[in-house]
């Protein structure tokens, strides 16, 4: 016999909304969590929270859009997904060139239009538009890009939702100057720069947050070696180095890791 509990169970576990949030998808972009390694992360998160509040509360600005801009591997995608989840808005959608692989320009534009039209149907929506350069098919050689996608994005970023509805757009990009040239920067209420990690302390902070990597002795050595060093490395690249170090022999783990930091992060 089927009873109410079965329906509730199905609602919880089996039924995916036809449009709107798919939490697993968002989670997949934050596979290694969010480590608050320093002020740059705090700044982005605070701005994100401020903009969520603005979207919910303000009557004057039903459309709020932010751009998280930073070097490759700095954690843009994960932070954008994280802020979107923080909003707890009923309609969340993630647009990425990855899921539009092989789409024609026209199909891409239609897909983007559909996502925003669906967003306009919900009282509170948040749309993440990841890697603007990839969506625009930007290539520095030439340079080339899809003007159709550019015009579509410009219009979609400007179109306020119908009366009584609110929309928060969170975009990410790597090349601020290119977006500026394409006239896309002006579309955003706020452009937030996300920096790479710049000091050994940032790195040590991450090591502290990650379990089962280095033992207490190794951590003491690392703290001494790292504390006054300048570095330049993105969180994604650092997590990769840590993962490699984890697989190495205990005897060579620390020197190997430090050697990699010198090579990849310019530490000296
Ligand atoms: P790309 O330039 O290739 O697009 P990206 O800047 O978008 O890279 P992400 O794909 O977001 O980088 O990768 C960041 C990874 O680091 C994710 O696995 C995420 O879970 C993890 N991470 C840990 N701490 C943070 C943090 N403070 N900010 C962002 N990501 C973090
Ligand atoms: Mg990314």
PDB file of C-alpha atoms and ligand atoms in Angstrom:
ATOM      1  CA  UNK A   1       0.000   0.000   0.000  1.00  0.00           C
ATOM      2  CA  UNK A   2       1.290   3.448  -0.848  1.00  0.00           C
ATOM      3  CA  UNK A   3       0.917   6.010   1.900  1.00  0.00           C
ATOM      4  CA  UNK A   4       1.834   9.627   2.505  1.00  0.00           C
ATOM      5  CA  UNK A   5       5.277   8.698   3.800  1.00  0.00           C
ATOM      6  CA  UNK A   6       6.118   7.158   0.445  1.00  0.00           C
ATOM      7  CA  UNK A   7       5.241  10.365  -1.350  1.00  0.00           C
ATOM      8  CA  UNK A   8       7.287  12.368   1.111  1.00  0.00           C
ATOM      9  CA  UNK A   9      10.191   9.961   0.646  1.00  0.00           C
ATOM     10  CA  UNK A  10       9.950  10.291  -3.131  1.00  0.00           C
ATOM     11  CA  UNK A  11       9.814  14.081  -2.864  1.00  0.00           C
ATOM     12  CA  UNK A  12      12.956  14.056  -0.748  1.00  0.00           C
ATOM     13  CA  UNK A  13      14.923  11.514  -2.732  1.00  0.00           C
ATOM     14  CA  UNK A  14      13.665  10.752  -6.207  1.00  0.00           C
ATOM     15  CA  UNK A  15      11.953  13.757  -7.678  1.00  0.00           C
ATOM     16  CA  UNK A  16      14.266  16.288  -9.236  1.00  0.00           C
ATOM     17  CA  UNK A  17      12.741  19.629 -10.081  1.00  0.00           C
ATOM     18  CA  UNK A  18      12.224  20.038 -13.820  1.00  0.00           C
ATOM     19  CA  UNK A  19      13.753  23.464 -13.651  1.00  0.00           C
ATOM     20  CA  UNK A  20      15.608  25.112 -10.871  1.00  0.00           C
ATOM     21  CA  UNK A  21      17.907  23.809  -8.244  1.00  0.00           C
ATOM     22  CA  UNK A  22      19.986  20.743  -8.527  1.00  0.00           C
ATOM     23  CA  UNK A  23      22.050  20.861  -5.358  1.00  0.00           C
ATOM     24  CA  UNK A  24      24.289  17.970  -6.398  1.00  0.00           C
ATOM     25  CA  UNK A  25      25.410  19.910  -9.449  1.00  0.00           C
ATOM     26  CA  UNK A  26      26.325  22.913  -7.321  1.00  0.00           C
ATOM     27  CA  UNK A  27      28.080  20.687  -4.779  1.00  0.00           C
ATOM     28  CA  UNK A  28      30.151  19.141  -7.541  1.00  0.00           C
ATOM     29  CA  UNK A  29      31.792  22.513  -8.171  1.00  0.00           C
ATOM     30  CA  UNK A  30      32.825  22.736  -4.503  1.00  0.00           C
ATOM     31  CA  UNK A  31      34.293  19.251  -4.323  1.00  0.00           C
ATOM     32  CA  UNK A  32      37.008  20.252  -1.835  1.00  0.00           C
ATOM     33  CA  UNK A  33      34.963  22.587   0.307  1.00  0.00           C
ATOM     34  CA  UNK A  34      35.732  26.258   0.913  1.00  0.00           C
ATOM     35  CA  UNK A  35      38.792  26.971   3.026  1.00  0.00           C
ATOM     36  CA  UNK A  36      38.969  30.531   4.321  1.00  0.00           C
ATOM     37  CA  UNK A  37      42.713  30.880   3.737  1.00  0.00           C
ATOM     38  CA  UNK A  38      42.843  34.672   3.956  1.00  0.00           C
ATOM     39  CA  UNK A  39      41.278  38.073   3.489  1.00  0.00           C
ATOM     40  CA  UNK A  40      40.643  37.751  -0.273  1.00  0.00           C
ATOM     41  CA  UNK A  41      38.237  34.856   0.372  1.00  0.00           C
ATOM     42  CA  UNK A  42      36.527  36.692   3.228  1.00  0.00           C
ATOM     43  CA  UNK A  43      36.118  39.764   1.005  1.00  0.00           C
ATOM     44  CA  UNK A  44      34.430  37.800  -1.793  1.00  0.00           C
ATOM     45  CA  UNK A  45      32.132  35.979   0.632  1.00  0.00           C
ATOM     46  CA  UNK A  46      31.142  39.216   2.389  1.00  0.00           C
ATOM     47  CA  UNK A  47      30.368  40.930  -0.885  1.00  0.00           C
ATOM     48  CA  UNK A  48      28.362  37.873  -1.927  1.00  0.00           C
ATOM     49  CA  UNK A  49      26.311  37.931   1.237  1.00  0.00           C
ATOM     50  CA  UNK A  50      25.734  41.657   0.941  1.00  0.00           C
ATOM     51  CA  UNK A  51      24.443  41.180  -2.611  1.00  0.00           C
ATOM     52  CA  UNK A  52      22.172  38.309  -1.560  1.00  0.00           C
ATOM     53  CA  UNK A  53      20.630  40.600   1.064  1.00  0.00           C
ATOM     54  CA  UNK A  54      20.328  43.398  -1.489  1.00  0.00           C
ATOM     55  CA  UNK A  55      18.505  41.078  -3.897  1.00  0.00           C
ATOM     56  CA  UNK A  56      16.049  39.939  -1.225  1.00  0.00           C
ATOM     57  CA  UNK A  57      15.379  43.280   0.429  1.00  0.00           C
ATOM     58  CA  UNK A  58      15.687  46.026  -2.138  1.00  0.00           C
ATOM     59  CA  UNK A  59      12.649  47.082  -4.110  1.00  0.00           C
ATOM     60  CA  UNK A  60      14.698  49.421  -6.250  1.00  0.00           C
ATOM     61  CA  UNK A  61      17.133  46.805  -7.543  1.00  0.00           C
ATOM     62  CA  UNK A  62      15.290  43.617  -8.501  1.00  0.00           C
ATOM     63  CA  UNK A  63      18.315  42.684 -10.622  1.00  0.00           C
ATOM     64  CA  UNK A  64      21.702  42.382  -8.937  1.00  0.00           C
ATOM     65  CA  UNK A  65      24.725  41.061 -10.797  1.00  0.00           C
ATOM     66  CA  UNK A  66      28.263  40.431  -9.616  1.00  0.00           C
ATOM     67  CA  UNK A  67      31.374  39.293 -11.421  1.00  0.00           C
ATOM     68  CA  UNK A  68      34.081  37.316  -9.628  1.00  0.00           C
ATOM     69  CA  UNK A  69      37.247  37.889 -11.597  1.00  0.00           C
ATOM     70  CA  UNK A  70      40.629  36.281 -10.903  1.00  0.00           C
ATOM     71  CA  UNK A  71      43.555  34.237 -12.228  1.00  0.00           C
ATOM     72  CA  UNK A  72      43.206  30.584 -13.276  1.00  0.00           C
ATOM     73  CA  UNK A  73      42.850  28.175 -10.322  1.00  0.00           C
ATOM     74  CA  UNK A  74      42.031  30.911  -7.810  1.00  0.00           C
ATOM     75  CA  UNK A  75      38.727  29.282  -6.856  1.00  0.00           C
ATOM     76  CA  UNK A  76      36.234  31.426  -8.781  1.00  0.00           C
ATOM     77  CA  UNK A  77      33.863  28.657  -9.789  1.00  0.00           C
ATOM     78  CA  UNK A  78      33.707  27.156  -6.302  1.00  0.00           C
ATOM     79  CA  UNK A  79      33.073  30.532  -4.652  1.00  0.00           C
ATOM     80  CA  UNK A  80      30.359  31.434  -7.164  1.00  0.00           C
ATOM     81  CA  UNK A  81      28.602  28.094  -6.538  1.00  0.00           C
ATOM     82  CA  UNK A  82      29.037  28.527  -2.774  1.00  0.00           C
ATOM     83  CA  UNK A  83      27.493  32.007  -2.751  1.00  0.00           C
ATOM     84  CA  UNK A  84      24.597  30.761  -4.894  1.00  0.00           C
ATOM     85  CA  UNK A  85      23.906  27.984  -2.366  1.00  0.00           C
ATOM     86  CA  UNK A  86      24.173  30.459   0.523  1.00  0.00           C
ATOM     87  CA  UNK A  87      21.319  32.437  -1.012  1.00  0.00           C
ATOM     88  CA  UNK A  88      18.960  29.442  -0.558  1.00  0.00           C
ATOM     89  CA  UNK A  89      16.880  30.902  -3.393  1.00  0.00           C
ATOM     90  CA  UNK A  90      14.277  28.479  -4.780  1.00  0.00           C
ATOM     91  CA  UNK A  91      15.578  28.754  -8.341  1.00  0.00           C
ATOM     92  CA  UNK A  92      19.314  28.168  -8.741  1.00  0.00           C
ATOM     93  CA  UNK A  93      20.913  27.498 -12.074  1.00  0.00           C
ATOM     94  CA  UNK A  94      24.481  26.972 -13.201  1.00  0.00           C
ATOM     95  CA  UNK A  95      25.409  27.942 -16.795  1.00  0.00           C
ATOM     96  CA  UNK A  96      28.711  26.717 -18.088  1.00  0.00           C
ATOM     97  CA  UNK A  97      30.239  26.158 -21.506  1.00  0.00           C
ATOM     98  CA  UNK A  98      30.955  22.585 -20.313  1.00  0.00           C
ATOM     99  CA  UNK A  99      27.298  21.621 -20.506  1.00  0.00           C
ATOM    100  CA  UNK A 100      26.893  23.364 -23.871  1.00  0.00           C
ATOM    101  CA  UNK A 101      29.770  21.523 -25.490  1.00  0.00           C
ATOM    102  CA  UNK A 102      29.198  21.145 -29.207  1.00  0.00           C
ATOM    103  CA  UNK A 103      26.231  23.538 -29.199  1.00  0.00           C
ATOM    104  CA  UNK A 104      25.992  25.873 -32.155  1.00  0.00           C
ATOM    105  CA  UNK A 105      26.115  29.585 -31.369  1.00  0.00           C
ATOM    106  CA  UNK A 106      22.372  29.789 -31.870  1.00  0.00           C
ATOM    107  CA  UNK A 107      21.684  26.812 -29.597  1.00  0.00           C
ATOM    108  CA  UNK A 108      23.882  28.373 -26.921  1.00  0.00           C
ATOM    109  CA  UNK A 109      22.003  31.660 -27.106  1.00  0.00           C
ATOM    110  CA  UNK A 110      18.678  29.848 -26.901  1.00  0.00           C
ATOM    111  CA  UNK A 111      19.804  27.815 -23.914  1.00  0.00           C
ATOM    112  CA  UNK A 112      20.951  30.961 -22.094  1.00  0.00           C
ATOM    113  CA  UNK A 113      17.694  32.699 -22.921  1.00  0.00           C
ATOM    114  CA  UNK A 114      15.700  29.722 -21.605  1.00  0.00           C
ATOM    115  CA  UNK A 115      17.645  29.647 -18.332  1.00  0.00           C
ATOM    116  CA  UNK A 116      16.969  33.351 -17.724  1.00  0.00           C
ATOM    117  CA  UNK A 117      13.321  33.074 -18.736  1.00  0.00           C
ATOM    118  CA  UNK A 118      12.871  30.261 -16.218  1.00  0.00           C
ATOM    119  CA  UNK A 119      14.660  32.374 -13.623  1.00  0.00           C
ATOM    120  CA  UNK A 120      12.182  35.190 -14.261  1.00  0.00           C
ATOM    121  CA  UNK A 121       9.339  32.834 -13.312  1.00  0.00           C
ATOM    122  CA  UNK A 122      10.551  32.366  -9.760  1.00  0.00           C
ATOM    123  CA  UNK A 123      10.155  34.976  -7.023  1.00  0.00           C
ATOM    124  CA  UNK A 124      13.832  34.665  -6.059  1.00  0.00           C
ATOM    125  CA  UNK A 125      16.388  33.324  -8.506  1.00  0.00           C
ATOM    126  CA  UNK A 126      20.128  33.021  -8.692  1.00  0.00           C
ATOM    127  CA  UNK A 127      21.915  32.208 -11.941  1.00  0.00           C
ATOM    128  CA  UNK A 128      25.638  31.437 -12.017  1.00  0.00           C
ATOM    129  CA  UNK A 129      27.311  32.126 -15.363  1.00  0.00           C
ATOM    130  CA  UNK A 130      30.705  30.459 -15.148  1.00  0.00           C
ATOM    131  CA  UNK A 131      33.757  31.293 -17.283  1.00  0.00           C
ATOM    132  CA  UNK A 132      32.430  34.091 -19.444  1.00  0.00           C
ATOM    133  CA  UNK A 133      35.410  33.787 -21.803  1.00  0.00           C
ATOM    134  CA  UNK A 134      34.573  30.150 -22.564  1.00  0.00           C
ATOM    135  CA  UNK A 135      30.904  30.933 -23.154  1.00  0.00           C
ATOM    136  CA  UNK A 136      31.995  33.713 -25.492  1.00  0.00           C
ATOM    137  CA  UNK A 137      34.363  31.271 -27.221  1.00  0.00           C
ATOM    138  CA  UNK A 138      37.038  33.865 -26.714  1.00  0.00           C
ATOM    139  CA  UNK A 139      40.408  33.105 -28.316  1.00  0.00           C
ATOM    140  CA  UNK A 140      43.340  35.516 -28.003  1.00  0.00           C
ATOM    141  CA  UNK A 141      44.474  34.595 -31.495  1.00  0.00           C
ATOM    142  CA  UNK A 142      42.752  36.913 -33.851  1.00  0.00           C
ATOM    143  CA  UNK A 143      41.227  37.763 -31.384  1.00  0.00           C
ATOM    144  CA  UNK A 144      37.958  35.934 -31.873  1.00  0.00           C
ATOM    145  CA  UNK A 145      34.731  35.585 -29.944  1.00  0.00           C
ATOM    146  CA  UNK A 146      31.080  34.897 -30.577  1.00  0.00           C
ATOM    147  CA  UNK A 147      29.337  38.194 -31.088  1.00  0.00           C
ATOM    148  CA  UNK A 148      25.938  36.462 -30.899  1.00  0.00           C
ATOM    149  CA  UNK A 149      26.656  35.093 -27.434  1.00  0.00           C
ATOM    150  CA  UNK A 150      28.088  38.466 -26.388  1.00  0.00           C
ATOM    151  CA  UNK A 151      24.959  40.357 -27.442  1.00  0.00           C
ATOM    152  CA  UNK A 152      22.714  37.732 -25.840  1.00  0.00           C
ATOM    153  CA  UNK A 153      24.575  37.914 -22.525  1.00  0.00           C
ATOM    154  CA  UNK A 154      24.562  41.713 -22.567  1.00  0.00           C
ATOM    155  CA  UNK A 155      20.799  41.787 -23.000  1.00  0.00           C
ATOM    156  CA  UNK A 156      20.137  39.038 -20.454  1.00  0.00           C
ATOM    157  CA  UNK A 157      22.398  40.700 -17.860  1.00  0.00           C
ATOM    158  CA  UNK A 158      20.407  43.911 -18.258  1.00  0.00           C
ATOM    159  CA  UNK A 159      16.842  42.632 -18.379  1.00  0.00           C
ATOM    160  CA  UNK A 160      15.194  43.088 -14.984  1.00  0.00           C
ATOM    161  CA  UNK A 161      12.818  40.313 -13.861  1.00  0.00           C
ATOM    162  CA  UNK A 162       9.041  40.996 -13.976  1.00  0.00           C
ATOM    163  CA  UNK A 163       7.489  43.002 -11.166  1.00  0.00           C
ATOM    164  CA  UNK A 164       7.768  41.387  -7.753  1.00  0.00           C
ATOM    165  CA  UNK A 165      10.501  38.956  -8.817  1.00  0.00           C
ATOM    166  CA  UNK A 166      14.200  39.165  -7.951  1.00  0.00           C
ATOM    167  CA  UNK A 167      17.259  37.893  -9.738  1.00  0.00           C
ATOM    168  CA  UNK A 168      20.875  37.593  -8.607  1.00  0.00           C
ATOM    169  CA  UNK A 169      23.475  36.874 -11.298  1.00  0.00           C
ATOM    170  CA  UNK A 170      26.941  35.630 -10.305  1.00  0.00           C
ATOM    171  CA  UNK A 171      29.405  35.443 -13.180  1.00  0.00           C
ATOM    172  CA  UNK A 172      33.059  34.408 -13.211  1.00  0.00           C
ATOM    173  CA  UNK A 173      35.890  35.353 -15.552  1.00  0.00           C
ATOM    174  CA  UNK A 174      39.670  35.326 -15.816  1.00  0.00           C
ATOM    175  CA  UNK A 175      40.467  38.294 -18.061  1.00  0.00           C
ATOM    176  CA  UNK A 176      38.990  41.481 -16.745  1.00  0.00           C
ATOM    177  CA  UNK A 177      40.560  43.584 -19.509  1.00  0.00           C
ATOM    178  CA  UNK A 178      38.937  41.539 -22.261  1.00  0.00           C
ATOM    179  CA  UNK A 179      35.481  41.852 -20.728  1.00  0.00           C
ATOM    180  CA  UNK A 180      36.113  45.558 -20.416  1.00  0.00           C
ATOM    181  CA  UNK A 181      36.945  45.770 -24.123  1.00  0.00           C
ATOM    182  CA  UNK A 182      33.849  43.762 -25.020  1.00  0.00           C
ATOM    183  CA  UNK A 183      31.774  46.215 -22.998  1.00  0.00           C
ATOM    184  CA  UNK A 184      30.579  43.503 -20.636  1.00  0.00           C
ATOM    185  CA  UNK A 185      32.050  44.875 -17.411  1.00  0.00           C
ATOM    186  CA  UNK A 186      29.540  47.711 -17.294  1.00  0.00           C
ATOM    187  CA  UNK A 187      26.731  45.149 -17.071  1.00  0.00           C
ATOM    188  CA  UNK A 188      27.649  44.250 -13.496  1.00  0.00           C
ATOM    189  CA  UNK A 189      26.563  45.965 -10.294  1.00  0.00           C
ATOM    190  CA  UNK A 190      29.906  44.968  -8.793  1.00  0.00           C
ATOM    191  CA  UNK A 191      33.157  43.421 -10.009  1.00  0.00           C
ATOM    192  CA  UNK A 192      35.065  41.563  -7.288  1.00  0.00           C
ATOM    193  CA  UNK A 193      38.694  40.623  -7.742  1.00  0.00           C
ATOM    194  CA  UNK A 194      39.759  37.261  -6.322  1.00  0.00           C
ATOM    195  CA  UNK A 195      43.480  37.027  -5.728  1.00  0.00           C
ATOM    196  CA  UNK A 196      45.722  33.985  -5.634  1.00  0.00           C
ATOM    197  CA  UNK A 197      47.437  33.114  -2.378  1.00  0.00           C
ATOM    198  CA  UNK A 198      50.358  35.496  -1.878  1.00  0.00           C
ATOM    199  CA  UNK A 199      52.037  34.411   1.341  1.00  0.00           C
ATOM    200  CA  UNK A 200      53.347  31.271   3.012  1.00  0.00           C
ATOM    201  CA  UNK A 201      50.859  31.913   5.801  1.00  0.00           C
ATOM    202  CA  UNK A 202      47.979  31.424   3.377  1.00  0.00           C
ATOM    203  CA  UNK A 203      49.440  28.056   2.411  1.00  0.00           C
ATOM    204  CA  UNK A 204      50.004  27.043   6.010  1.00  0.00           C
ATOM    205  CA  UNK A 205      46.405  27.966   6.756  1.00  0.00           C
ATOM    206  CA  UNK A 206      45.220  25.537   4.085  1.00  0.00           C
ATOM    207  CA  UNK A 207      47.532  22.767   5.386  1.00  0.00           C
ATOM    208  CA  UNK A 208      46.043  23.256   8.846  1.00  0.00           C
ATOM    209  CA  UNK A 209      42.529  22.734   7.513  1.00  0.00           C
ATOM    210  CA  UNK A 210      43.361  19.533   5.670  1.00  0.00           C
ATOM    211  CA  UNK A 211      43.499  16.374   7.726  1.00  0.00           C
ATOM    212  CA  UNK A 212      45.806  13.417   7.258  1.00  0.00           C
ATOM    213  CA  UNK A 213      48.351  15.217   5.163  1.00  0.00           C
ATOM    214  CA  UNK A 214      51.431  16.121   7.183  1.00  0.00           C
ATOM    215  CA  UNK A 215      52.086  14.955  10.761  1.00  0.00           C
ATOM    216  CA  UNK A 216      52.776  17.302  13.679  1.00  0.00           C
ATOM    217  CA  UNK A 217      56.535  17.234  13.178  1.00  0.00           C
ATOM    218  CA  UNK A 218      56.250  17.944   9.486  1.00  0.00           C
ATOM    219  CA  UNK A 219      53.824  20.767  10.176  1.00  0.00           C
ATOM    220  CA  UNK A 220      56.335  22.406  12.544  1.00  0.00           C
ATOM    221  CA  UNK A 221      59.004  22.241   9.853  1.00  0.00           C
ATOM    222  CA  UNK A 222      56.600  23.613   7.254  1.00  0.00           C
ATOM    223  CA  UNK A 223      55.453  26.460   9.476  1.00  0.00           C
ATOM    224  CA  UNK A 224      59.071  27.611   9.913  1.00  0.00           C
ATOM    225  CA  UNK A 225      59.806  27.306   6.195  1.00  0.00           C
ATOM    226  CA  UNK A 226      56.612  29.007   5.056  1.00  0.00           C
ATOM    227  CA  UNK A 227      55.866  31.784   7.505  1.00  0.00           C
ATOM    228  CA  UNK A 228      57.826  34.639   5.908  1.00  0.00           C
ATOM    229  CA  UNK A 229      57.704  33.517   2.279  1.00  0.00           C
ATOM    230  CA  UNK A 230      56.100  35.210  -0.714  1.00  0.00           C
ATOM    231  CA  UNK A 231      54.207  32.930  -3.084  1.00  0.00           C
ATOM    232  CA  UNK A 232      51.783  33.113  -5.987  1.00  0.00           C
ATOM    233  CA  UNK A 233      49.484  30.134  -6.321  1.00  0.00           C
ATOM    234  CA  UNK A 234      45.785  29.427  -6.723  1.00  0.00           C
ATOM    235  CA  UNK A 235      43.885  27.268  -4.237  1.00  0.00           C
ATOM    236  CA  UNK A 236      43.122  24.655  -6.885  1.00  0.00           C
ATOM    237  CA  UNK A 237      46.801  24.270  -7.810  1.00  0.00           C
ATOM    238  CA  UNK A 238      47.798  24.110  -4.131  1.00  0.00           C
ATOM    239  CA  UNK A 239      45.268  21.383  -3.367  1.00  0.00           C
ATOM    240  CA  UNK A 240      46.774  19.438  -6.246  1.00  0.00           C
ATOM    241  CA  UNK A 241      50.317  19.768  -4.808  1.00  0.00           C
ATOM    242  CA  UNK A 242      49.060  18.656  -1.402  1.00  0.00           C
ATOM    243  CA  UNK A 243      47.412  15.616  -2.944  1.00  0.00           C
ATOM    244  CA  UNK A 244      50.663  14.646  -4.673  1.00  0.00           C
ATOM    245  CA  UNK A 245      52.636  15.130  -1.447  1.00  0.00           C
ATOM    246  CA  UNK A 246      50.141  12.909   0.357  1.00  0.00           C
ATOM    247  CA  UNK A 247      50.981  10.053  -1.995  1.00  0.00           C
ATOM    248  CA  UNK A 248      54.759  10.441  -1.543  1.00  0.00           C
ATOM    249  CA  UNK A 249      56.999   8.566   0.912  1.00  0.00           C
ATOM    250  CA  UNK A 250      57.080   9.983   4.395  1.00  0.00           C
ATOM    251  CA  UNK A 251      60.837  10.622   4.117  1.00  0.00           C
ATOM    252  CA  UNK A 252      60.604  12.746   0.967  1.00  0.00           C
ATOM    253  CA  UNK A 253      57.207  14.310   1.516  1.00  0.00           C
ATOM    254  CA  UNK A 254      58.191  17.682   2.982  1.00  0.00           C
ATOM    255  CA  UNK A 255      61.212  18.483   0.766  1.00  0.00           C
ATOM    256  CA  UNK A 256      59.235  17.390  -2.251  1.00  0.00           C
ATOM    257  CA  UNK A 257      56.309  19.612  -1.353  1.00  0.00           C
ATOM    258  CA  UNK A 258      58.601  22.597  -0.716  1.00  0.00           C
ATOM    259  CA  UNK A 259      60.401  21.950  -3.999  1.00  0.00           C
ATOM    260  CA  UNK A 260      57.094  21.948  -5.820  1.00  0.00           C
ATOM    261  CA  UNK A 261      56.143  25.235  -4.157  1.00  0.00           C
ATOM    262  CA  UNK A 262      59.388  26.777  -5.379  1.00  0.00           C
ATOM    263  CA  UNK A 263      58.670  25.583  -8.867  1.00  0.00           C
ATOM    264  CA  UNK A 264      54.939  26.247  -9.150  1.00  0.00           C
ATOM    265  CA  UNK A 265      54.399  29.100  -6.703  1.00  0.00           C
ATOM    266  CA  UNK A 266      57.692  30.931  -7.212  1.00  0.00           C
ATOM    267  CA  UNK A 267      58.583  30.510  -3.542  1.00  0.00           C
ATOM    268  CA  UNK A 268      62.197  31.237  -2.670  1.00  0.00           C
TER     269      UNK A 268
HETATM  270  P1  LIG B   1      39.608  27.733 -13.331  1.00  0.00           P
HETATM  271  O1  LIG B   1      40.519  28.901 -13.514  1.00  0.00           O
HETATM  272  O2  LIG B   1      40.177  26.465 -13.891  1.00  0.00           O
HETATM  273  O3  LIG B   1      38.207  27.984 -13.748  1.00  0.00           O
HETATM  274  P2  LIG B   1      38.706  28.181 -10.654  1.00  0.00           P
HETATM  275  O4  LIG B   1      39.341  29.476 -10.266  1.00  0.00           O
HETATM  276  O5  LIG B   1      37.293  28.225 -11.090  1.00  0.00           O
HETATM  277  O6  LIG B   1      39.611  27.456 -11.740  1.00  0.00           O
HETATM  278  P3  LIG B   1      37.740  26.141  -8.942  1.00  0.00           P
HETATM  279  O7  LIG B   1      37.335  25.256 -10.052  1.00  0.00           O
HETATM  280  O8  LIG B   1      36.691  26.891  -8.232  1.00  0.00           O
HETATM  281  O9  LIG B   1      38.854  27.177  -9.430  1.00  0.00           O
HETATM  282  O10 LIG B   1      38.556  25.218  -7.919  1.00  0.00           O
HETATM  283  C1  LIG B   1      38.693  25.506  -6.568  1.00  0.00           C
HETATM  284  C2  LIG B   1      38.829  24.228  -5.776  1.00  0.00           C
HETATM  285  O11 LIG B   1      39.361  24.533  -4.496  1.00  0.00           O
HETATM  286  C3  LIG B   1      37.493  23.540  -5.510  1.00  0.00           C
HETATM  287  O12 LIG B   1      37.716  22.147  -5.485  1.00  0.00           O
HETATM  288  C4  LIG B   1      37.113  24.018  -4.107  1.00  0.00           C
HETATM  289  O13 LIG B   1      36.311  23.060  -3.415  1.00  0.00           O
HETATM  290  C5  LIG B   1      38.459  24.192  -3.463  1.00  0.00           C
HETATM  291  N1  LIG B   1      38.508  25.287  -2.477  1.00  0.00           N
HETATM  292  C6  LIG B   1      38.955  25.203  -1.226  1.00  0.00           C
HETATM  293  N2  LIG B   1      38.944  26.385  -0.614  1.00  0.00           N
HETATM  294  C7  LIG B   1      38.483  27.273  -1.493  1.00  0.00           C
HETATM  295  C8  LIG B   1      38.267  28.672  -1.447  1.00  0.00           C
HETATM  296  N3  LIG B   1      38.518  29.419  -0.371  1.00  0.00           N
HETATM  297  N4  LIG B   1      37.794  29.270  -2.547  1.00  0.00           N
HETATM  298  C9  LIG B   1      37.557  28.560  -3.658  1.00  0.00           C
HETATM  299  N5  LIG B   1      37.755  27.229  -3.765  1.00  0.00           N
HETATM  300  C10 LIG B   1      38.211  26.587  -2.693  1.00  0.00           C
HETATM  301 MG1  LIG B   2      36.400  27.886 -12.928  1.00  0.00          MG
END
